[in-house]
Amino acid sequence: MENEGNGNCSIFGMGIEGSEMNCFFNTNSMDQKDLFESALSSIVSSPSNSHHAVQFPCVGVGGGGESIVLRELIGRLGSICNSSEINGNNSSNNSCYNTPLNSPPKVVNMSITGHHQFPVDPSRFSTFGGKNELSHVIESGKLSRVSSNQSFKKMNKLSMELDESSVSETETGTGNGIGVKGQSNNANGRKRKVVAKGKGKETNAKDDKVVTEVEKEESDAKRSKSNEEKKSNEKSTEPPKDYIHVRARRGQATDSHSLAERVRREKISERMKFLQDLVPGCNKVTGKAVMLDEIINYVQSLQRQVEFLSMKLATVNPRMDASMEALLSKDMFQPQVSMPNIANPFDTSAQSFPYGFQSQLNGMVPDRPENQFSMNPLMAAMHRNSVIKPPHIDGFIEASTLWENDLQSVVKMALGQDQSQGFLGQMKVEL
Amino acid sequence: MSPQPSSTNPNSLKIQLAYQFLHNLNNLNSKRSNLATTHIRQRSNRVKIAAYASMAYVVGSRRAWSRAILRTIRNRRMLARNKRVDHKITHRPRSAKRRNPKRDYVDPNGNSGQEVKLRKLVPGVEKMDACGLLDETADYIKYLKTQVEVMKNLVDLYSTI
């Protein structure tokens, strides 16, 4: 797997070559051999050029699918180790090891560039925990690879962020000084030990725990590198927050603040849905912003309509006084459905208050012009009416059907006469 | 205000609104100066005020926007009574139809330009949270729709006569 330019691979940051991986594998975690073995086998089966060492993809350690990368790495390592080119690998390994040390900044770009800088410093290996012997590394490489693979996998999954790398680090054992650890450490802010790991194998900067373990054996030299790698890993791990973020989300969900936020958001979305039904033409629109735009437009258009209609009404009906009164009285009667004088189509409930109401209205209106709005005699009358005869409310509904006709008749009558007092008398005439 | 706030039934709501509207119109016009002499704009303004007032009366004090409208009307009346015509209130009793060109403007509170616009359109929601704002907007839209229908019918009636 070439380093797909996956920032994630930053863990290895330095293009951890497969050989480098070997170093990592040289860890204490032999217990995970099984897992790693399986992984390793899979990796081995994967296309493995012995040259991977140089090209180990940044082992996606830093990013999603890094586990795969890791596996590949491991596989390659395995293949490399298995091959008799140990020596060559060693050198490459060495180089790998060196690379991270030499080029810490590469972490970001996992492209396995490390290889070109392998000063092959066997001594370096030793720093890993005293197990510098390549052979040793190689031997355990397989196992360790598996373990590291697993750890890497874990790391990838757990923490694209540096934090996770700790696992890998632990896996890799102290000796691996895998940059991963360093990275994770750094990620966690524990820059101390990562050094050894700094090889550029910044497996997802895992937790400190791993780091701590590694730390013990890591040399400070690596630290810096690992730190840097870590940082790069961090960067690389950040983007691919695929599965790692579950944590964050979960954390958010449990937070009381976020819960309240969520509730609030749900309420708002519920209201938005209701508004969608109200505002015509909003069914296809999705998204709060667009919906809000539509709502604003609709409200504006409605208000403009009111204004326009009021102007029209003002022009169409210059004589609003009498007509309005007439209309009012007429309308008043409507709910009661009792307009004996008027050919009221609704004679539902013969509630004839027309005269009384009208006089009331007329009397009230002129008497207290200022209190019109507050008094609302019409409403009072209606209320009274309704109180007296609740069934009248049904009249409303019935009236609604004949609303237009009735209104028309009312208006006609109203327009026909000029005085409100004589309204009733003339209503008959009009109709 | 209405004897039975059957606002769920659009027809009854319409009727209530119509009554209220006519009543208010009548009162408004009768109170004022001679119709014949008043300018068309004044008249239309009065009609508009009557329309909003009728809306608010039907709803009563249940809603923030209706309360705001009623408040404005009363203020207006008081001012008019005191011979101090506050043109600001008179001419903009309710929603100020300001066309805000900047849509993406974000308030210091983090409100987007749209929310601010909405607050300006709907009366009485200045200090409400987003949730209540949407609620009031929905209610406001409902009554506005009905009011527009009532007025349309009235205009038709008047024009056909």
XYZ file of C-alpha atoms in Angstrom:
592
model
C 0.000 0.000 0.000
C 1.519 3.044 -1.022
C 1.020 5.791 1.104
C -2.061 7.106 -0.337
C -1.165 10.394 0.756
C -3.297 9.651 3.562
C -2.629 12.090 6.146
C -3.584 9.454 8.442
C -0.540 7.643 7.838
C 1.046 10.360 9.608
C 1.358 8.024 12.340
C 4.092 6.574 10.536
C 4.602 9.900 9.441
C 7.640 8.997 7.930
C 6.532 6.573 5.524
C 7.141 3.908 7.859
C 8.689 1.360 5.872
C 7.830 -2.093 6.473
C 11.123 -2.620 7.842
C 10.411 -0.070 10.273
C 7.462 -1.879 11.252
C 9.627 -4.624 12.244
C 11.088 -2.453 14.730
C 7.778 -1.816 16.076
C 6.893 -5.271 16.309
C 9.676 -5.904 18.458
C 7.525 -5.333 21.319
C 6.557 -6.902 24.392
C 3.151 -7.657 23.345
C 3.627 -11.090 22.227
C 0.410 -12.091 23.605
C -1.376 -10.696 20.732
C 0.485 -12.756 18.428
C -2.542 -14.635 17.473
C -4.343 -11.681 16.325
C -1.416 -10.370 14.664
C -0.621 -13.596 13.112
C -3.856 -13.642 11.379
C -3.499 -10.146 10.398
C -0.057 -10.711 9.359
C -0.948 -13.571 7.192
C -3.489 -11.518 5.525
C -1.013 -8.876 5.051
C 1.516 -11.171 3.722
C -0.855 -12.395 1.221
C -1.488 -8.948 0.145
C 0.614 -7.624 -2.554
C 3.823 -7.254 -0.965
C 6.807 -6.152 -2.630
C 9.772 -6.496 -0.681
C 10.357 -3.010 -1.348
C 7.637 -1.893 0.669
C 9.899 -1.082 3.270
C 10.413 2.015 1.543
C 6.984 2.449 0.555
C 4.990 1.590 3.354
C 2.076 3.679 3.123
C 1.738 5.842 5.892
C 0.006 2.944 7.094
C -3.034 4.856 7.332
C -2.189 4.883 10.821
C -3.266 8.314 10.839
C -6.422 7.857 9.086
C -9.278 5.711 8.262
C -8.424 2.442 6.840
C -5.251 2.691 8.506
C -5.776 -0.611 9.929
C -5.581 -1.890 6.480
C -2.524 0.015 5.908
C -1.098 -1.289 8.997
C -1.885 -4.705 8.017
C -0.238 -4.220 4.822
C 2.664 -2.833 6.475
C 2.804 -5.655 8.741
C 2.407 -8.027 5.971
C 5.125 -6.493 4.152
C 7.226 -6.499 7.103
C 6.527 -10.039 7.501
C 7.366 -10.776 4.030
C 10.390 -8.802 4.319
C 11.366 -10.429 7.410
C 10.576 -13.756 6.156
C 12.520 -13.288 3.153
C 16.036 -13.907 3.345
C 16.720 -10.423 2.689
C 16.856 -9.786 6.175
C 19.971 -8.129 5.776
C 18.675 -6.019 3.139
C 15.708 -5.451 5.159
C 17.723 -4.802 8.008
C 19.366 -2.161 6.260
C 16.150 -0.928 5.066
C 14.809 -1.433 8.388
C 17.539 0.377 9.759
C 16.900 2.950 7.373
C 13.383 2.982 8.306
C 14.265 3.441 11.752
C 16.503 6.052 10.914
C 14.208 7.848 8.792
C 11.836 8.651 11.383
C 14.556 9.864 13.393
C 15.978 11.742 10.671
C 12.920 13.121 9.284
C 10.408 13.609 11.832
C 8.496 16.097 9.903
C 7.620 13.513 7.446
C 5.073 12.289 9.668
C 2.478 14.215 7.965
C 3.108 12.705 4.709
C 3.136 9.144 5.163
C 4.542 8.577 1.869
C 7.219 6.345 2.629
C 9.931 8.621 2.046
C 11.716 7.586 4.981
C 13.551 5.012 3.309
C 15.842 7.245 1.627
C 17.218 8.314 4.722
C 18.126 5.285 6.364
C 21.355 5.853 7.829
C 20.950 2.432 9.048
C 21.872 2.878 12.433
C 21.699 -0.339 14.130
C 22.470 1.296 17.264
C 19.191 2.886 16.968
C 17.500 -0.291 17.229
C 19.033 -0.887 20.408
C 17.484 2.150 21.655
C 14.242 0.657 21.105
C 14.430 -1.189 24.059
C 17.562 -2.799 23.835
C 16.446 -5.065 21.207
C 18.197 -3.565 18.488
C 19.213 -6.693 16.905
C 17.471 -6.672 13.757
C 17.236 -10.282 13.753
C 15.663 -10.042 17.011
C 13.424 -7.572 15.655
C 12.736 -9.574 12.707
C 12.044 -12.621 14.632
C 9.747 -10.981 16.811
C 8.806 -8.845 14.020
C 6.343 -11.217 12.799
C 4.793 -11.646 16.041
C 5.151 -8.195 16.916
C 3.870 -7.284 13.638
C 0.804 -9.059 14.354
C 0.535 -7.441 17.581
C 1.418 -4.170 16.257
C -0.922 -4.714 13.504
C -3.568 -5.253 15.886
C -2.544 -2.395 17.837
C -2.427 -0.399 14.760
C -5.762 -1.556 13.834
C -7.003 -0.638 17.111
C -5.350 2.535 16.892
C -6.800 3.275 13.617
C -10.137 2.507 14.797
C -9.917 3.867 18.148
C -8.177 6.926 17.524
C -7.405 8.334 14.366
C -6.319 10.911 16.638
C -3.140 10.462 18.278
C -4.669 9.222 21.340
C -5.315 5.895 19.987
C -1.898 5.194 19.013
C -1.128 4.228 22.451
C -2.459 0.872 21.743
C -0.146 0.338 18.992
C 2.508 1.614 21.071
C 1.900 -0.782 23.717
C 1.799 -3.415 21.193
C 4.909 -2.497 19.672
C 6.437 -2.736 22.924
C 8.802 -0.486 24.363
C 11.459 -1.437 22.054
C 9.667 -0.366 19.065
C 9.719 3.001 20.180
C 7.368 3.291 17.439
C 6.876 6.697 16.588
C 3.371 5.878 17.099
C 3.718 5.916 20.647
C 5.557 8.973 20.507
C 2.818 10.367 18.545
C 0.191 9.216 20.753
C 2.077 10.461 23.572
C 2.466 13.703 22.021
C -1.060 13.701 21.141
C -1.870 13.172 24.629
C 0.492 15.700 25.572
C 2.869 13.299 26.939
C 5.707 13.852 24.793
C 8.029 12.098 26.937
C 8.392 8.760 25.664
C 7.378 8.786 22.238
C 10.800 9.332 21.221
C 11.664 5.857 20.482
C 8.602 5.372 18.597
C 9.355 8.354 16.764
C 10.525 6.190 14.064
C 7.801 7.610 12.226
C 5.550 4.884 12.970
C 3.209 7.058 14.476
C 0.598 4.657 14.982
C -2.256 6.614 16.034
C -0.954 8.468 18.824
C -2.383 6.365 21.412
C -2.735 6.985 24.970
C -0.213 7.728 27.394
C -0.336 4.389 28.858
C 1.207 2.923 25.884
C 3.510 5.692 25.704
C 4.604 5.284 29.148
C 5.524 1.789 28.501
C 7.404 2.671 25.532
C 8.876 5.558 27.087
C 10.888 3.628 29.341
C 12.951 2.346 26.606
C 12.783 5.070 24.181
C 15.507 7.357 23.791
C 15.086 10.965 23.875
C 16.277 11.308 20.421
C 13.277 9.609 19.207
C 11.133 11.638 21.333
C 11.492 14.672 19.390
C 10.854 12.785 16.300
C 8.003 10.998 17.680
C 6.660 14.140 18.953
C 6.808 15.574 15.629
C 5.400 12.511 14.195
C 2.754 12.659 16.687
C 1.898 16.041 15.682
C 1.771 15.013 12.151
C -0.203 12.080 13.177
C -2.441 14.256 14.997
C -3.006 16.204 11.956
C -3.403 13.167 9.908
C -5.603 11.524 12.355
C -7.801 14.419 12.714
C -9.239 14.452 9.267
C -10.292 10.864 9.077
C -12.515 11.044 11.981
C -14.688 8.322 10.810
C -15.041 5.954 13.542
C -13.235 7.681 16.177
C -15.712 10.318 16.533
C -18.187 8.070 17.963
C -16.571 8.854 21.099
C -17.063 12.445 20.781
C -20.597 12.052 19.845
C -21.314 9.846 22.646
C -19.686 12.232 24.908
C -21.769 14.983 23.563
C -24.896 13.081 23.869
C -24.400 12.415 27.452
C -23.641 15.950 28.219
C -26.576 17.684 29.676
C -25.956 20.704 27.592
C -25.944 18.804 24.401
C -29.030 16.951 25.423
C -30.822 20.173 25.967
C -29.492 21.380 22.680
C -30.812 18.336 21.030
C -34.227 18.760 22.545
C -34.293 22.348 21.520
C -33.258 21.479 18.016
C -35.957 18.899 17.781
C -38.541 21.338 18.906
C -37.443 23.799 16.339
C -37.505 21.241 13.590
C -40.980 20.245 14.641
C -42.149 23.802 14.375
C -40.466 24.137 11.058
C -42.409 21.161 9.797
C -45.617 22.757 10.914
C -44.678 25.916 9.169
C -43.943 23.953 6.077
C -47.548 22.925 5.953
C -48.702 26.433 6.430
C -46.569 28.052 3.839
C -47.524 26.876 0.407
C -44.835 25.497 -1.746
C -42.473 24.555 0.968
C -42.787 20.855 0.762
C -39.872 20.347 -1.481
C -37.686 22.716 0.296
C -35.445 21.210 2.869
C -33.118 22.973 5.108
C -33.697 25.509 7.730
C -32.221 28.454 5.921
C -34.218 28.060 2.783
C -37.339 27.413 4.737
C -36.828 30.524 6.744
C -36.386 32.442 3.558
C -39.623 31.117 2.249
C -41.411 31.925 5.429
C -40.114 35.436 5.427
C -41.168 35.904 1.861
C -44.580 34.574 2.569
C -45.157 36.773 5.565
C -43.991 39.760 3.596
C -46.259 38.927 0.737
C -49.208 38.486 3.051
C -48.609 41.801 4.671
C -48.282 43.466 1.329
C -51.519 41.882 0.318
C -53.227 43.306 3.356
C -51.923 46.688 2.535
C -52.989 46.459 -1.027
C -56.406 45.187 -0.172
C -56.903 47.890 2.359
C -56.090 50.448 -0.257
C -58.495 48.791 -2.572
C -61.152 48.726 0.032
C -60.598 52.343 0.741
C -61.071 53.230 -2.872
C -63.864 50.851 -3.597
C -65.863 51.766 -0.636
C -65.612 55.416 0.004
C -68.597 55.433 2.203
C -67.490 53.219 4.855
C -69.381 54.611 7.743
C -72.815 53.585 7.014
C -71.900 50.598 5.072
C -69.675 49.419 7.734
C -72.285 49.842 10.295
C -74.791 48.145 8.239
C -72.435 45.414 7.512
C -71.655 45.137 11.078
C -75.133 44.870 12.180
C -75.880 42.546 9.433
C -72.966 40.449 10.293
C -73.926 40.566 13.817
C -77.177 39.101 12.976
C -75.723 36.446 10.954
C -74.297 34.435 13.718
C -77.552 34.525 15.371
C -79.111 33.635 12.162
C -81.885 35.836 13.065
C -82.455 38.629 10.773
C -86.101 38.712 10.408
C -86.016 41.937 8.621
C -83.406 40.853 6.330
C -83.917 38.023 4.051
C -81.404 36.184 5.896
C -80.740 32.903 4.330
C -79.754 31.542 7.575
C -82.631 31.232 9.697
C -81.168 28.558 11.673
C -81.755 29.598 15.149
C -84.277 32.193 15.350
C -82.468 34.239 17.682
C -83.782 37.543 17.002
C -81.848 40.140 18.636
C -81.380 42.140 15.586
C -83.174 45.142 16.741
C -81.890 45.002 20.151
C -78.419 44.377 19.079
C -78.431 46.896 16.491
C -79.621 49.539 18.755
C -77.159 48.400 21.201
C -74.460 48.548 18.731
C -75.441 51.816 17.396
C -75.863 53.145 20.779
C -72.658 51.857 21.974
C -70.657 52.784 19.097
C -71.316 56.448 19.077
C -71.330 56.706 22.784
C -67.943 55.436 23.306
C -65.944 55.873 20.252
C -62.795 55.683 22.147
C -63.589 52.451 23.633
C -64.435 50.807 20.477
C -61.467 48.747 20.371
C -61.437 47.863 23.900
C -65.113 47.462 24.224
C -65.727 45.673 21.155
C -69.456 45.852 21.420
C -69.814 43.548 18.580
C -67.922 40.947 20.304
C -69.752 41.598 23.475
C -72.972 41.205 21.722
C -71.835 38.121 20.074
C -70.612 36.822 23.281
C -73.846 37.484 24.910
C -75.557 35.865 22.138
C -73.435 32.909 22.311
C -73.833 32.677 25.974
C -77.490 32.661 25.621
C -77.558 30.249 22.864
C -74.509 28.233 22.367
C -76.023 26.479 19.430
C -75.611 29.647 17.595
C -72.111 28.796 17.098
C -73.283 26.283 14.679
C -74.889 29.096 12.929
C -71.472 30.365 12.253
C -70.589 27.352 10.415
C -73.739 27.294 8.519
C -73.344 30.885 7.826
C -69.969 30.285 6.459
C -71.400 28.402 3.603
C -73.600 31.262 2.697
C -71.092 33.768 3.768
C -70.638 35.331 0.475
C -74.249 35.588 -0.324
C -75.115 36.940 2.977
C -72.398 39.411 3.003
C -73.408 40.520 -0.351
C -76.904 41.049 0.715
C -75.755 42.870 3.723
C -73.550 45.072 1.770
C -76.268 45.805 -0.645
C -78.534 46.797 2.047
C -75.920 48.785 3.706
C -75.020 50.625 0.640
C -78.580 51.211 -0.142
C -79.123 53.325 2.839
C -77.262 56.033 4.431
C -78.271 55.880 7.906
C -77.634 53.260 10.415
C -80.684 53.907 12.423
C -83.011 53.290 9.687
C -81.062 50.349 8.749
C -83.445 47.734 9.678
C -86.340 49.358 8.069
C -84.567 49.695 4.879
C -83.067 46.355 4.891
C -86.248 44.836 3.783
C -86.463 47.223 1.005
C -83.045 46.508 -0.167
C -83.436 42.865 -0.202
C -62.554 38.051 22.300
C -64.565 35.738 20.241
C -67.224 33.964 22.095
C -65.879 30.652 21.062
C -62.388 30.636 19.806
C -62.993 28.034 17.252
C -60.024 29.091 15.365
C -59.363 25.597 14.307
C -62.268 25.828 11.978
C -61.143 28.098 9.200
C -64.638 29.098 8.314
C -65.604 30.171 11.738
C -62.359 31.945 12.070
C -63.062 33.713 8.874
C -66.399 34.794 10.072
C -65.075 36.018 13.313
C -62.427 37.931 11.583
C -64.894 39.381 9.194
C -67.106 40.616 11.893
C -64.336 42.065 13.785
C -62.913 43.644 10.762
C -66.074 45.275 9.709
C -66.741 46.459 13.129
C -63.388 47.938 13.496
C -63.557 49.482 10.131
C -66.777 51.053 10.926
C -65.629 52.384 14.189
C -62.459 53.568 12.761
C -64.088 55.407 10.010
C -66.838 56.842 12.036
C -64.428 58.162 14.496
C -62.362 59.872 12.013
C -62.959 62.850 9.968
C -65.168 62.986 7.062
C -64.414 60.250 4.690
C -64.908 62.271 1.659
C -62.209 64.636 2.569
C -59.670 62.251 3.797
C -56.944 61.275 1.529
C -57.037 57.885 0.042
C -53.860 57.014 1.733
C -55.178 57.875 5.110
C -58.202 55.870 4.472
C -56.276 52.914 3.311
C -54.093 53.218 6.300
C -57.079 53.175 8.529
C -58.395 50.166 6.818
C -55.104 48.491 7.262
C -55.057 49.303 10.922
C -58.558 48.021 11.256
C -57.535 44.834 9.587
C -54.679 44.210 11.949
C -56.738 45.226 14.870
C -59.455 42.815 13.956
C -56.923 40.086 13.718
C -55.597 40.903 17.112
C -59.012 41.148 18.632
C -60.057 37.799 17.452
C -57.014 36.201 18.913
C -57.099 38.220 22.048
C -54.216 38.031 24.397
C -53.295 34.510 23.673
C -50.483 35.310 21.380
C -47.540 37.574 21.661
C -48.122 39.125 18.317
C -51.734 39.927 19.042
C -50.770 41.449 22.323
C -48.216 43.588 20.588
C -50.750 44.785 18.097
C -53.263 45.608 20.744
C -50.643 47.465 22.618
C -49.813 49.489 19.594
C -53.402 50.310 18.971
C -53.945 51.456 22.469
C -50.855 53.532 22.380
C -52.016 55.057 19.223
C -55.327 55.864 20.622
C -53.864 57.327 23.714
C -51.540 59.447 21.764
C -54.270 60.555 19.489
C -56.356 61.344 22.419
C -53.616 63.376 23.881
C -53.389 65.248 20.687
C -49.938 64.011 20.269
C -49.850 62.096 17.150
C -46.877 59.934 17.147
C -46.386 59.308 13.542
C -44.042 56.539 14.150
C -46.663 54.501 15.762
C -49.391 55.629 13.529
C -47.701 54.821 10.372
C -46.020 51.723 11.458
C -48.319 50.232 13.928
C -47.325 46.731 13.351
C -44.772 45.055 11.297
C -42.194 47.155 9.669
C -41.673 45.868 6.224
C -38.076 46.654 6.032
C -36.284 44.945 3.296
C -33.064 43.950 4.790
C -30.613 43.529 1.972
C -28.049 41.751 4.058
C -29.242 38.323 4.557
C -26.146 36.837 5.933
C -25.686 39.383 8.552
C -25.226 37.765 11.849
C -26.276 39.420 15.000
C -24.022 39.608 17.951
C -26.268 37.050 19.450
C -25.484 34.714 16.683
C -28.816 35.186 15.019
C -28.726 34.950 11.335
C -30.117 37.698 9.219
C -33.166 35.669 8.525
C -34.180 35.352 12.085
C -33.785 39.035 12.560
C -35.919 39.661 9.553
C -38.583 37.421 10.840
C -38.576 39.191 14.129
C -39.150 42.437 12.396
C -41.997 41.071 10.383
C -43.917 39.442 13.140
C -44.928 41.817 15.867
C -44.157 41.057 19.416
C -41.436 38.492 18.955
C -38.465 40.650 19.541
C -37.332 38.917 22.621
C -38.525 35.437 22.051
C -36.372 32.448 21.547
C -36.207 30.725 18.227
C -38.733 28.134 19.219
C -41.350 30.588 20.270
C -40.574 32.703 17.274
C -41.491 29.910 14.945
C -44.616 29.264 16.921
C -45.755 32.828 16.738
C -44.887 32.999 13.100
C -47.079 30.037 12.344
C -49.978 31.535 14.202
C -49.444 34.892 12.623
C -49.382 33.398 9.176
C -52.600 31.581 9.818
C -54.439 34.705 10.857
C -52.907 36.777 8.165
C -54.110 34.333 5.587
C -57.616 34.423 6.900
C -57.618 38.164 7.102
C -56.473 38.439 3.543
C -59.260 36.176 2.441
C -61.836 38.176 4.307
C -60.605 41.341 2.768
C -60.597 39.837 -0.662
C -64.178 38.828 -0.271
C -65.085 42.227 0.913
C -63.421 43.859 -1.976
C -65.191 41.578 -4.344
C -68.439 42.326 -2.739
C -67.910 45.980 -2.832
C -66.744 46.011 -6.345
C -69.633 44.013 -7.612
C -72.174 46.221 -6.061
